mmCIF file of C-alpha atoms (C1' of nucleotides) in Angstrom:
data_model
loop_
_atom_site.group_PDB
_atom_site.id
_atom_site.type_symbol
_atom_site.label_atom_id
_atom_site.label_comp_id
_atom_site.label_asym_id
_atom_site.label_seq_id
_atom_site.Cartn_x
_atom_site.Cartn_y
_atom_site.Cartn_z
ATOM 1 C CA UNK P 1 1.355 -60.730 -40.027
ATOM 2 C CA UNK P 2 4.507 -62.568 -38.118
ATOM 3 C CA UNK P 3 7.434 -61.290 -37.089
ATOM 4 C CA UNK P 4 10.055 -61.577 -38.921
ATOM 5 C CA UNK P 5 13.619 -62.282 -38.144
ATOM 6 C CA UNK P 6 15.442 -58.618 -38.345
ATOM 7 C CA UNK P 7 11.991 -57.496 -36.038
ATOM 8 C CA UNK P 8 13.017 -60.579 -34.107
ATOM 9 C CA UNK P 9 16.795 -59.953 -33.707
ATOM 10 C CA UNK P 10 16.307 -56.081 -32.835
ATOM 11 C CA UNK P 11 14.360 -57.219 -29.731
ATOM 12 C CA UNK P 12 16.791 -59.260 -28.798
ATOM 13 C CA UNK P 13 19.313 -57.069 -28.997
ATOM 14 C CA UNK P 14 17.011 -54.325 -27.294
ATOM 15 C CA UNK P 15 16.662 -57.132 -24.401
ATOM 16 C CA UNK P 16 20.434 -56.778 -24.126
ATOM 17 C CA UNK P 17 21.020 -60.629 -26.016
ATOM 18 C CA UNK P 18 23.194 -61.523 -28.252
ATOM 19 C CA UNK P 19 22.595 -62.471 -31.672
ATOM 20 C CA UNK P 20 24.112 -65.980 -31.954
ATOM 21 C CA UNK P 21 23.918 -68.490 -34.937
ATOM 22 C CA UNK P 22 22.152 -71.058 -32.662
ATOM 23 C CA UNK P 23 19.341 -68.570 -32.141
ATOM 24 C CA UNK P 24 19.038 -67.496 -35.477
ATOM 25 C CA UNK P 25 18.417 -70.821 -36.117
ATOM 26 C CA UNK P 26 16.060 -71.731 -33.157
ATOM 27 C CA UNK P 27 14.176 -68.309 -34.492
ATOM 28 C CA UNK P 28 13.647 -69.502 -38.166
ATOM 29 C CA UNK P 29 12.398 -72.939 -37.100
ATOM 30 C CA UNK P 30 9.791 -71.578 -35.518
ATOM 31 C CA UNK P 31 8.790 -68.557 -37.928
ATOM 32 C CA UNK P 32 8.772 -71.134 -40.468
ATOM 33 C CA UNK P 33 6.525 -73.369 -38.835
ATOM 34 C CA UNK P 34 2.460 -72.402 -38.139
ATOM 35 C CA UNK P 35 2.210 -75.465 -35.720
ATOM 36 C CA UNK P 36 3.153 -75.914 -32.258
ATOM 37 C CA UNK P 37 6.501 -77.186 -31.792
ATOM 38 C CA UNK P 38 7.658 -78.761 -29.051
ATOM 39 C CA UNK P 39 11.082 -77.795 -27.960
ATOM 40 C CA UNK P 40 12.356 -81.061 -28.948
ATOM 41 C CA UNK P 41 10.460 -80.763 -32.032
ATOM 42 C CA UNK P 42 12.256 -77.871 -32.549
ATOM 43 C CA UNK P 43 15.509 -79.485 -31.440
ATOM 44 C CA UNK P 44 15.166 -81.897 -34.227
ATOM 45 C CA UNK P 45 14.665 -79.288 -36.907
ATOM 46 C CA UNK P 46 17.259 -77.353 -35.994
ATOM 47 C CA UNK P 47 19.523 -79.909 -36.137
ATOM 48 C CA UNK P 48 19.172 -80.749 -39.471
ATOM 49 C CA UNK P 49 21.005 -77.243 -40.100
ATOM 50 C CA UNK P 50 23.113 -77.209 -36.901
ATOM 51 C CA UNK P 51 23.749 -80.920 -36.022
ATOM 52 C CA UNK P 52 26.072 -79.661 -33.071
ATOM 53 C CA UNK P 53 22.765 -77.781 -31.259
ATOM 54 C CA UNK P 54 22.192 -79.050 -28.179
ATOM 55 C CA UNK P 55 18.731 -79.528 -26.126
ATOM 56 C CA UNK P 56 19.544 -77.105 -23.345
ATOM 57 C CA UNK P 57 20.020 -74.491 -25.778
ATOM 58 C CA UNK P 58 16.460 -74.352 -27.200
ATOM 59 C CA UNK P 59 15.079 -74.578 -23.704
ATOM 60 C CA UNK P 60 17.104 -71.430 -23.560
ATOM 61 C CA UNK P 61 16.424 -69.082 -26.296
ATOM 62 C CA UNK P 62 12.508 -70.262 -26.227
ATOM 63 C CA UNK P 63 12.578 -68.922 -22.365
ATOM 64 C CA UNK P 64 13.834 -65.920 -23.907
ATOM 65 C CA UNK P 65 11.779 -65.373 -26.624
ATOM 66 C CA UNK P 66 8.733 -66.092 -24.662
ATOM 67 C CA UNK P 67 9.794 -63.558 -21.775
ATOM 68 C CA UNK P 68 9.888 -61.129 -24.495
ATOM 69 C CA UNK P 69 6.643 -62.360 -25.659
ATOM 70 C CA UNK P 70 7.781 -63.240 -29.369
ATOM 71 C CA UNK P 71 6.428 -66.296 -28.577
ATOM 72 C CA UNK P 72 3.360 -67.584 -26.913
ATOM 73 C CA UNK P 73 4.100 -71.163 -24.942
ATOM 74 C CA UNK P 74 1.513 -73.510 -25.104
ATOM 75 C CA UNK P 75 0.474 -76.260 -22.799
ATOM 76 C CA UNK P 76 -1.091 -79.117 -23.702
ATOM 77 C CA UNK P 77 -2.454 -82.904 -23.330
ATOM 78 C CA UNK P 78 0.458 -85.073 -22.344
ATOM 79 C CA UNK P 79 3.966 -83.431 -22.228
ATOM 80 C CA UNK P 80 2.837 -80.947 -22.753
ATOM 81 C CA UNK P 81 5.088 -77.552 -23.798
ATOM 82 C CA UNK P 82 5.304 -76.120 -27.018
ATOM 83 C CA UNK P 83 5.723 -72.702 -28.517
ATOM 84 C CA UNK P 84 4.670 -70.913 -31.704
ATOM 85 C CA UNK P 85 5.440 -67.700 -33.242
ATOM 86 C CA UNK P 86 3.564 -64.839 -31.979
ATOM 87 C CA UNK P 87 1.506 -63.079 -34.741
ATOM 88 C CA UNK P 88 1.219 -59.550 -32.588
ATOM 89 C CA UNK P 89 -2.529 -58.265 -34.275
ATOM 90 C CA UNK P 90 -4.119 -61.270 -33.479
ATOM 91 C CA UNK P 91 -5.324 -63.081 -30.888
ATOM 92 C CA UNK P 92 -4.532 -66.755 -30.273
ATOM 93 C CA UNK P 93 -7.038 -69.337 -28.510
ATOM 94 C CA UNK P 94 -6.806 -72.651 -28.271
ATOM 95 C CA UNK P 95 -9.219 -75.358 -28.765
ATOM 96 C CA UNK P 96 -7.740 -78.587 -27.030
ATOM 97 C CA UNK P 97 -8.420 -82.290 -27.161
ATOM 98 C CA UNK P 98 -8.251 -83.312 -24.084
ATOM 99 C CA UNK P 99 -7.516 -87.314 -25.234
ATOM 100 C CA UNK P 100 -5.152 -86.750 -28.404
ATOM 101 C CA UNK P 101 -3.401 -83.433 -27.354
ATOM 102 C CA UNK P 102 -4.708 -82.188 -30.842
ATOM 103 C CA UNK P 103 -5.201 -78.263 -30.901
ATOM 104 C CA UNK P 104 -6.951 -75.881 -32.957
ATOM 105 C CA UNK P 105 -6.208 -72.455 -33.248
ATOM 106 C CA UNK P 106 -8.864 -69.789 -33.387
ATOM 107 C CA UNK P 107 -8.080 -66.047 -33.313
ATOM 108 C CA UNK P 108 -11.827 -64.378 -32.675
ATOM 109 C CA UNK P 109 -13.862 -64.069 -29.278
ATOM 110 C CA UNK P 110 -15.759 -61.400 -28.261
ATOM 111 C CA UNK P 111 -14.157 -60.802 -24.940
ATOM 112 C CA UNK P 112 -14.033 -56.806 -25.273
ATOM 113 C CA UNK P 113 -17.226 -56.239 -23.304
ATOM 114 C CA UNK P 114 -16.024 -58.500 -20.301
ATOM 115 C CA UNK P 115 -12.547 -56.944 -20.655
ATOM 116 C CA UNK P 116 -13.999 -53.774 -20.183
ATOM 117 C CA UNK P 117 -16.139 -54.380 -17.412
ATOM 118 C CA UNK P 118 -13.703 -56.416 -15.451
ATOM 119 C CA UNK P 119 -11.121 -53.535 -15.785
ATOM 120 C CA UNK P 120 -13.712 -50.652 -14.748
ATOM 121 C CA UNK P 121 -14.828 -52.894 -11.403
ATOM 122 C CA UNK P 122 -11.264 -54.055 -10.360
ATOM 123 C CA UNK P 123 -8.836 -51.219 -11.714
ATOM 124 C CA UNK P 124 -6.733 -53.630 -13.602
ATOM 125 C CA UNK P 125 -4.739 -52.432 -16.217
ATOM 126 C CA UNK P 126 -5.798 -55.766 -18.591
ATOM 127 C CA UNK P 127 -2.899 -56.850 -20.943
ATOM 128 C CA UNK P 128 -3.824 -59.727 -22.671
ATOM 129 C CA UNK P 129 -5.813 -63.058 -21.814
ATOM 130 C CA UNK P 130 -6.074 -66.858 -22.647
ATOM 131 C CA UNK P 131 -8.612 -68.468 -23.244
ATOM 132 C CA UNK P 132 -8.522 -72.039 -24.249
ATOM 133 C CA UNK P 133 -11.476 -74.331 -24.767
ATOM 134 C CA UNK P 134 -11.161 -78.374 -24.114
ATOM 135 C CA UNK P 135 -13.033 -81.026 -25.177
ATOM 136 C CA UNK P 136 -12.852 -84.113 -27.353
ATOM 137 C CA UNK P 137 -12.304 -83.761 -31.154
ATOM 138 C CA UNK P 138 -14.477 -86.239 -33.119
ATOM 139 C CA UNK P 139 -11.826 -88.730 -33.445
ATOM 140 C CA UNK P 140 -11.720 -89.182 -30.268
ATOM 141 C CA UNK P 141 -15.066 -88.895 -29.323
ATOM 142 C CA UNK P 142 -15.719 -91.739 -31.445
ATOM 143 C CA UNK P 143 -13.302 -93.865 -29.449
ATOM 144 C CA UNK P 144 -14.917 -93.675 -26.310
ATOM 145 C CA UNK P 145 -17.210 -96.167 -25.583
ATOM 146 C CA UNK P 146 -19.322 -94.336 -23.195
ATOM 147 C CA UNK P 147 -20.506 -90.849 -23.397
ATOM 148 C CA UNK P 148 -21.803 -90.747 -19.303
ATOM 149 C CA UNK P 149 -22.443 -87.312 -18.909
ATOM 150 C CA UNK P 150 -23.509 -87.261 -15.801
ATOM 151 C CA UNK P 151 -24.302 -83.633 -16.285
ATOM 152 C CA UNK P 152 -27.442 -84.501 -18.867
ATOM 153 C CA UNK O 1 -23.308 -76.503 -7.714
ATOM 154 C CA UNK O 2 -20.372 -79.608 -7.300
ATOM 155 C CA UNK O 3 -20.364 -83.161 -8.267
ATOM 156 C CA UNK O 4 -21.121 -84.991 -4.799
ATOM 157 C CA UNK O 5 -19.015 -88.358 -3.742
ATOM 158 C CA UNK O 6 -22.409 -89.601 -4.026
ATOM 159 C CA UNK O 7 -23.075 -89.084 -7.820
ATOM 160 C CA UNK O 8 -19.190 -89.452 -8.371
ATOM 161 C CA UNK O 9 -19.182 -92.618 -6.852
ATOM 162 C CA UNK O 10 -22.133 -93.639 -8.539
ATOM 163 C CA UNK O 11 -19.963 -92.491 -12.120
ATOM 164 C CA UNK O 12 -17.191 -94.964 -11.349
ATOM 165 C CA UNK O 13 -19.246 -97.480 -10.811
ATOM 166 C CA UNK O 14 -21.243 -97.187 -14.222
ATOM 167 C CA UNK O 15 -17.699 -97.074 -15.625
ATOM 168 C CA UNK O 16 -16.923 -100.587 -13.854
ATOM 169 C CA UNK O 17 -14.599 -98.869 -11.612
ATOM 170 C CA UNK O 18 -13.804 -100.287 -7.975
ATOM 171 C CA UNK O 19 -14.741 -97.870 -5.181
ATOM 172 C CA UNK O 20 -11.717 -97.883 -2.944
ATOM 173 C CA UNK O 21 -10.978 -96.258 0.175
ATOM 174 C CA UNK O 22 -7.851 -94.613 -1.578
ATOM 175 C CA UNK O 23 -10.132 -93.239 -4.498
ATOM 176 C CA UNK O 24 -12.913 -91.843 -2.041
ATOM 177 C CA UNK O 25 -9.816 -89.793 -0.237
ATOM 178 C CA UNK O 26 -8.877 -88.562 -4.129
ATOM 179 C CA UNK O 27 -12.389 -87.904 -4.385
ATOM 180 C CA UNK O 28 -12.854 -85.924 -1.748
ATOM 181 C CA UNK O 29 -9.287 -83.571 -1.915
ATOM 182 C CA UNK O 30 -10.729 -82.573 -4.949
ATOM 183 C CA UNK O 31 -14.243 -82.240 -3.919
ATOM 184 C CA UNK O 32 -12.700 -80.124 -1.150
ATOM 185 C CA UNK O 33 -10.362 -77.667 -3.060
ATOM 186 C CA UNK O 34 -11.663 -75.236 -5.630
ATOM 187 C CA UNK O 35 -8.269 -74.593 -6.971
ATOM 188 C CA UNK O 36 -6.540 -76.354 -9.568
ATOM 189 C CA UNK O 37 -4.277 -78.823 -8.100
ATOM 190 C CA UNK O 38 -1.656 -80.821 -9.334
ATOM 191 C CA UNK O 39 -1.011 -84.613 -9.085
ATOM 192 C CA UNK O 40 1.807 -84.051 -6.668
ATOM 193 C CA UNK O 41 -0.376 -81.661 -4.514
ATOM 194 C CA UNK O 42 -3.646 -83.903 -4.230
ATOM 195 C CA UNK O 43 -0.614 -86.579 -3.550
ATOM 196 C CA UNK O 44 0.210 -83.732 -0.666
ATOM 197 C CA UNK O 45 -3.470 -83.506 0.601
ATOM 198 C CA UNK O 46 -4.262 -87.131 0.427
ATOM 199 C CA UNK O 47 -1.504 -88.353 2.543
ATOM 200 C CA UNK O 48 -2.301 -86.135 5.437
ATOM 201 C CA UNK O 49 -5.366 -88.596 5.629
ATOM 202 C CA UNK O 50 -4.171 -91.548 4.579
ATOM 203 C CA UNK O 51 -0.229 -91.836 4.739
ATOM 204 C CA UNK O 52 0.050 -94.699 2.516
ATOM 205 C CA UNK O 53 -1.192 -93.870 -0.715
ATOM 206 C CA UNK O 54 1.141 -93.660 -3.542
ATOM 207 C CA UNK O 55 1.587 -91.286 -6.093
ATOM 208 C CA UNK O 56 0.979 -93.554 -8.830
ATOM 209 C CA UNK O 57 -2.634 -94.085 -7.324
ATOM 210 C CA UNK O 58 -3.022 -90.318 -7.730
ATOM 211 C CA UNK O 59 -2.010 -90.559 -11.386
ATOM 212 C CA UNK O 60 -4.566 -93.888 -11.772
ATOM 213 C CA UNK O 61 -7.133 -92.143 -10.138
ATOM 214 C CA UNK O 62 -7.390 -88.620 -11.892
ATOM 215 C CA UNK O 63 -7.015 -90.332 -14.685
ATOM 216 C CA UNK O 64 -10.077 -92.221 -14.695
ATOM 217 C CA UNK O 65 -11.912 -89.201 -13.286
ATOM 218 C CA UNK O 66 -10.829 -87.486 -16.205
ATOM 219 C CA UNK O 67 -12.019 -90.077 -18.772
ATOM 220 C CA UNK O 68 -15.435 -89.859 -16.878
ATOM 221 C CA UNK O 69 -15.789 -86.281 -17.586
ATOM 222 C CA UNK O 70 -16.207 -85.592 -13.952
ATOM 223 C CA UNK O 71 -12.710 -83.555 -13.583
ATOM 224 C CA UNK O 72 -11.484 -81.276 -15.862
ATOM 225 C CA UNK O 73 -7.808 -81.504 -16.893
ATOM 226 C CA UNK O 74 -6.062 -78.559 -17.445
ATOM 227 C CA UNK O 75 -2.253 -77.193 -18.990
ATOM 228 C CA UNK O 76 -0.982 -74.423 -17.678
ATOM 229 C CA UNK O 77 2.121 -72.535 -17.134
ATOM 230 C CA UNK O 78 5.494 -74.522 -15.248
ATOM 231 C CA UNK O 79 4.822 -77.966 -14.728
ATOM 232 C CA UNK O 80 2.248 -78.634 -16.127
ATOM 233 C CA UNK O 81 -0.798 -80.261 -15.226
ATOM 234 C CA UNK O 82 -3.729 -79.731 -12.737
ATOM 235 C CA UNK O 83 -7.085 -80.916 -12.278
ATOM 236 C CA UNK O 84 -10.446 -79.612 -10.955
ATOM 237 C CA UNK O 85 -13.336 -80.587 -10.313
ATOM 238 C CA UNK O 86 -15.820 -79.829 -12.691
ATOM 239 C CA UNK O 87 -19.041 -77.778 -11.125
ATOM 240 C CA UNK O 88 -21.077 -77.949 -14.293
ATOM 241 C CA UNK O 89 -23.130 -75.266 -14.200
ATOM 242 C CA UNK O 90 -20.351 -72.297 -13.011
ATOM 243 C CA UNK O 91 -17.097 -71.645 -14.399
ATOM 244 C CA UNK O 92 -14.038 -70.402 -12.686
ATOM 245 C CA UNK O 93 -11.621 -67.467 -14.197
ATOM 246 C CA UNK O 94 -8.857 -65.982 -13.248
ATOM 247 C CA UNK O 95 -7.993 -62.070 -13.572
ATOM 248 C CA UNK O 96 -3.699 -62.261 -12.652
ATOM 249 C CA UNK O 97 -1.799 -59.610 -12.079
ATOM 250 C CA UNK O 98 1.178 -59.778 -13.930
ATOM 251 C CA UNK O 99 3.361 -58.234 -11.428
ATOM 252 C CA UNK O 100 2.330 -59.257 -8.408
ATOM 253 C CA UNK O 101 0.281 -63.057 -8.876
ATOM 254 C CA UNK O 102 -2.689 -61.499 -7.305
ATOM 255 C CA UNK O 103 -5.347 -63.371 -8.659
ATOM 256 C CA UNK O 104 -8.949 -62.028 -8.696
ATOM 257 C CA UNK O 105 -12.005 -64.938 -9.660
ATOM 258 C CA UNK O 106 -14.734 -64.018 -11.708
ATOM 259 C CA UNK O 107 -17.126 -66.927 -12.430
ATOM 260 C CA UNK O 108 -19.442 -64.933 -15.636
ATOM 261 C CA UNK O 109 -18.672 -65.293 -19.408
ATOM 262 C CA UNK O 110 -20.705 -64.970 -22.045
ATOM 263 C CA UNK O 111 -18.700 -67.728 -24.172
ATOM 264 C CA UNK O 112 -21.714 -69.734 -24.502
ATOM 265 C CA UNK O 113 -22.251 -68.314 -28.108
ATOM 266 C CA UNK O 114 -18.793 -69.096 -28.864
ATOM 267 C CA UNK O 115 -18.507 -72.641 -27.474
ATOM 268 C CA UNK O 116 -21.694 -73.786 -29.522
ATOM 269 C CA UNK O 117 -20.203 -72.001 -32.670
ATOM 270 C CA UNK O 118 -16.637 -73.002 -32.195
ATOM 271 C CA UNK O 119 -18.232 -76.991 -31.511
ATOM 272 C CA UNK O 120 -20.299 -76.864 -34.681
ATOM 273 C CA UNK O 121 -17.364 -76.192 -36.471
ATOM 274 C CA UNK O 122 -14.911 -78.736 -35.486
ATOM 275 C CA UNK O 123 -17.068 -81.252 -34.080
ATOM 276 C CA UNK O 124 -15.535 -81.137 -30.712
ATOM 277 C CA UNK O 125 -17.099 -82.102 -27.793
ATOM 278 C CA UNK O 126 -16.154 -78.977 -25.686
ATOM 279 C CA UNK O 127 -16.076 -79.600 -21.729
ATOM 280 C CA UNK O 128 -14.640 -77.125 -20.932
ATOM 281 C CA UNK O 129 -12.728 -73.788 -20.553
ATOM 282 C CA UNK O 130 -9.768 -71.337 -19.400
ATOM 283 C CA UNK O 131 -10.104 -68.009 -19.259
ATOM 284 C CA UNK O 132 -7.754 -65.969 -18.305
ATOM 285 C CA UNK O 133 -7.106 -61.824 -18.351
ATOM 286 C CA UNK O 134 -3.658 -60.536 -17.044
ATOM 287 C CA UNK O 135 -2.644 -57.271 -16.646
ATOM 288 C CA UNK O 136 -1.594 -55.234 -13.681
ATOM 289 C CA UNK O 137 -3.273 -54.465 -10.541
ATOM 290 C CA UNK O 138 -4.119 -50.850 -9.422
ATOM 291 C CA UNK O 139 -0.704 -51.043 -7.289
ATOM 292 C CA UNK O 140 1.699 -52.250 -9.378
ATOM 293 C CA UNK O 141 0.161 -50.117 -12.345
ATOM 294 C CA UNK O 142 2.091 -47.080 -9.980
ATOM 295 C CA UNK O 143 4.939 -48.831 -9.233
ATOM 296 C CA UNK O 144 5.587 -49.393 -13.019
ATOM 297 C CA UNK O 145 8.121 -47.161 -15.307
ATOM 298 C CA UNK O 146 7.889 -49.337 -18.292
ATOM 299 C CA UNK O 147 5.453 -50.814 -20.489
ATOM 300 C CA UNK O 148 7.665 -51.577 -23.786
ATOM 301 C CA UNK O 149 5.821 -53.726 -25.817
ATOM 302 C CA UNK O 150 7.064 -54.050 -29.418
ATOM 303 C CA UNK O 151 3.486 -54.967 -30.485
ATOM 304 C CA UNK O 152 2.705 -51.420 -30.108
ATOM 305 C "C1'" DT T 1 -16.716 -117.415 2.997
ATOM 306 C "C1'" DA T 2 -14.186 -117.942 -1.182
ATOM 307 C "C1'" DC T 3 -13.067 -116.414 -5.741
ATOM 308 C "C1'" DT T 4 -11.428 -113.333 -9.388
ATOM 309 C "C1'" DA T 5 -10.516 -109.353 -11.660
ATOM 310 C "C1'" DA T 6 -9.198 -104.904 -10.497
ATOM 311 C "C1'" DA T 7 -6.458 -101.951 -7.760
ATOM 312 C "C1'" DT T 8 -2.484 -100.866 -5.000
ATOM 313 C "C1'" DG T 9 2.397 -99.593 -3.780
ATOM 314 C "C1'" DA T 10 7.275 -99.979 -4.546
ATOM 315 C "C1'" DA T 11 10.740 -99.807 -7.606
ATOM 316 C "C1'" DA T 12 12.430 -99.109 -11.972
ATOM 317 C "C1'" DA T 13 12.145 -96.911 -16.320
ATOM 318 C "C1'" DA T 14 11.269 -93.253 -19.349
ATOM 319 C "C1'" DG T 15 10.792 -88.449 -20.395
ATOM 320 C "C1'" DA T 16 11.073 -83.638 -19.776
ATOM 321 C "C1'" DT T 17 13.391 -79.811 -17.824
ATOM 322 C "C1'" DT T 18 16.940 -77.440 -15.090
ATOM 323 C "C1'" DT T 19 21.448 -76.824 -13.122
ATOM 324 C "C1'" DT T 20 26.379 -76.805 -13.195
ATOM 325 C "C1'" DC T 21 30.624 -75.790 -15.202
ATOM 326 C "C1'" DA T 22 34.466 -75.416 -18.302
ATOM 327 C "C1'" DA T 23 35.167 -73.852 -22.969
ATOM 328 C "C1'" DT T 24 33.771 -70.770 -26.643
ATOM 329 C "C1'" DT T 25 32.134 -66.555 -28.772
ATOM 330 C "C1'" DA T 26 29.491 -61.985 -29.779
ATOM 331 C "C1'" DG T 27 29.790 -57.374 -29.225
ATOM 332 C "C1'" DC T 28 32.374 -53.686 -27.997
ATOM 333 C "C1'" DA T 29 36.579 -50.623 -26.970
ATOM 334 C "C1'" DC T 30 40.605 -49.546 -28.674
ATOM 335 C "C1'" DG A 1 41.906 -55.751 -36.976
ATOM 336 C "C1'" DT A 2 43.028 -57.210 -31.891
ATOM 337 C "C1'" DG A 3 41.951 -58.071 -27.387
ATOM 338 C "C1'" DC A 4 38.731 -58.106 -23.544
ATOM 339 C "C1'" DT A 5 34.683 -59.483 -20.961
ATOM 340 C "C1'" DA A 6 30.375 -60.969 -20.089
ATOM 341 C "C1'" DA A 7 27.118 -63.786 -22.249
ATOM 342 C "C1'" DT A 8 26.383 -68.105 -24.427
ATOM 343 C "C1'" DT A 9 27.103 -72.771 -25.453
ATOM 344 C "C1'" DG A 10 27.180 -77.979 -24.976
ATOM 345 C "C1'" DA A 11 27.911 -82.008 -22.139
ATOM 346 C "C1'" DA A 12 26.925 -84.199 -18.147
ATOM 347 C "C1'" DA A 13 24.588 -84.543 -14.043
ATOM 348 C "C1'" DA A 14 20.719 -83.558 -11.328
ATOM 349 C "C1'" DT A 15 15.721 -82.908 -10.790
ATOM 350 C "C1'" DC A 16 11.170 -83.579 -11.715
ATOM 351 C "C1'" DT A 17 7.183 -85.601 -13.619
ATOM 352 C "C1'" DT A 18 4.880 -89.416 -15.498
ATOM 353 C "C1'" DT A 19 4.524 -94.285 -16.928
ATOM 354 C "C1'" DT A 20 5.476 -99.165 -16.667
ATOM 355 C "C1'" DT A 21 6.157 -103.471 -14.352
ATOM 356 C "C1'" DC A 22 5.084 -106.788 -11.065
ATOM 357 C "C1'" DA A 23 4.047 -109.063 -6.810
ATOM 358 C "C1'" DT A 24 0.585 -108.375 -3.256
ATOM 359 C "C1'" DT A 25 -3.838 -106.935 -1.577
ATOM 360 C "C1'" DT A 26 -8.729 -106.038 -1.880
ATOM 361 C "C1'" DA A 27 -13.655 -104.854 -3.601
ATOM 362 C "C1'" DG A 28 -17.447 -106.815 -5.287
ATOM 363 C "C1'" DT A 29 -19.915 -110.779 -6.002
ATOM 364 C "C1'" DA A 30 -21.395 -115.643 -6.036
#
DNA sequence: TACTAAATGAAAAAGATTTTCAATTAGCAC
DNA sequence: GTGCTAATTGAAAATCTTTTTCATTTAGTA
């Protein structure tokens, strides 16, 4: 399940925005995509409907839609930001490489237990969470030359 | 239980890495902090010892650090990027309030299960991990009239 | 002590992101 | 529909962060 564009538009409006043809835009790039986008990613795809879009503008509306958590804003290896469409009933970990920037979603963890507990022992009304797991995908892995793990 | 500038030392050296005064003041800012710190702020910490040192040494140096395995580079919110020292046999969690930035630490998980199966299945050498809850603090829970969330 | 490759710092370059500001436009009242 | 107003837009400039370049210095070793 995704949001979809009307469910997308009403919260805009409800956030007091207004629906502009830029945004519309900006919004269907990234419901149409199931990667991570960066926001010039995003800049270029939009642009191939809306060559007159500028930069600033995604920066904009993906503040927005991320503030109105539509969209969960990712950080990654290298530069680093990038955004995809929230998909509301699920969760959304990341598994990062830590050389190549590559990610990997998964959606299951069995964090209910410690959710629980932590929000009996500190009163915390608990929202959400992230949880995001780096390492080296094999690619990379294979790369290195040394695996010193000083930890072994 | 930390990495000591003894065993870290020893790690750069394996690598074929120069120990330099300027790296043993990195070193140690790290060593010394159990928060995440960015580039800029070790830059911050360093100087107050040794005036001199540029920020491109900090850059050099974590980076090396990093490819050793004996930091842990992270992504998170703003700009951008922050680095900790690992301590391989704790982790370090965050509990945020939303509201207010408190942030409560919790060091136990039980993502061991997780790790190994999410590893087996992607072949990923995992090193390491974020978690994160948010939600609001007992205070600002009172405080709040509001809790729209379109999810719901 | 001298040698050499590695490391350093400064400056410049390259990117990413934010701010500023004048011009345009969506949403609303009429 | 027309006009109004605050929000939005795009361009340019300003800020940051990160990387590259290059001449100089230095750690580690013979």
């Amino acid at each position: 399940m995704v949001y979809t564009e009307k469910r997308i538009e009403h919260a805009l409006r409800q956030g007091g925005y207004k629906i502009t043809p830029q945004r519309r835009t900006i919004i269907n790039a990234v419901i149409n995509s199931h990667e991570h986008l960066t926001p010039a990613e995003i800049h270029g795809r939009v642009r191939r409907e809306n060559p007159g879009i500028g930069l600033v503008t995604i920066y904009r509306t993906l503040e927005i839609l991320a503030s109105l958590n539509l969209i969960c804003e990712m950080h990654a290896g290298g530069n680093c930001r990038s955004y995809l469409m929230r998909r509301p009933l699920e969760h959304h970990h990341h598994l990062i490489c830590s050389d190549c920037g590559t990610v990997i979603d998964f959606t299951d963890c069995n964090l209910g237990e410690l959710e629980r507990r932590l929000s009996k022992e500190t009163s915390f009304k608990i929202s959400g969470h992230l949880l995001e797991f780096v390492g080296q995908c094999r690619k990379c892995r294979g790369k290195t030359l040394v695996g010193q793990d000083i930890n072994a």
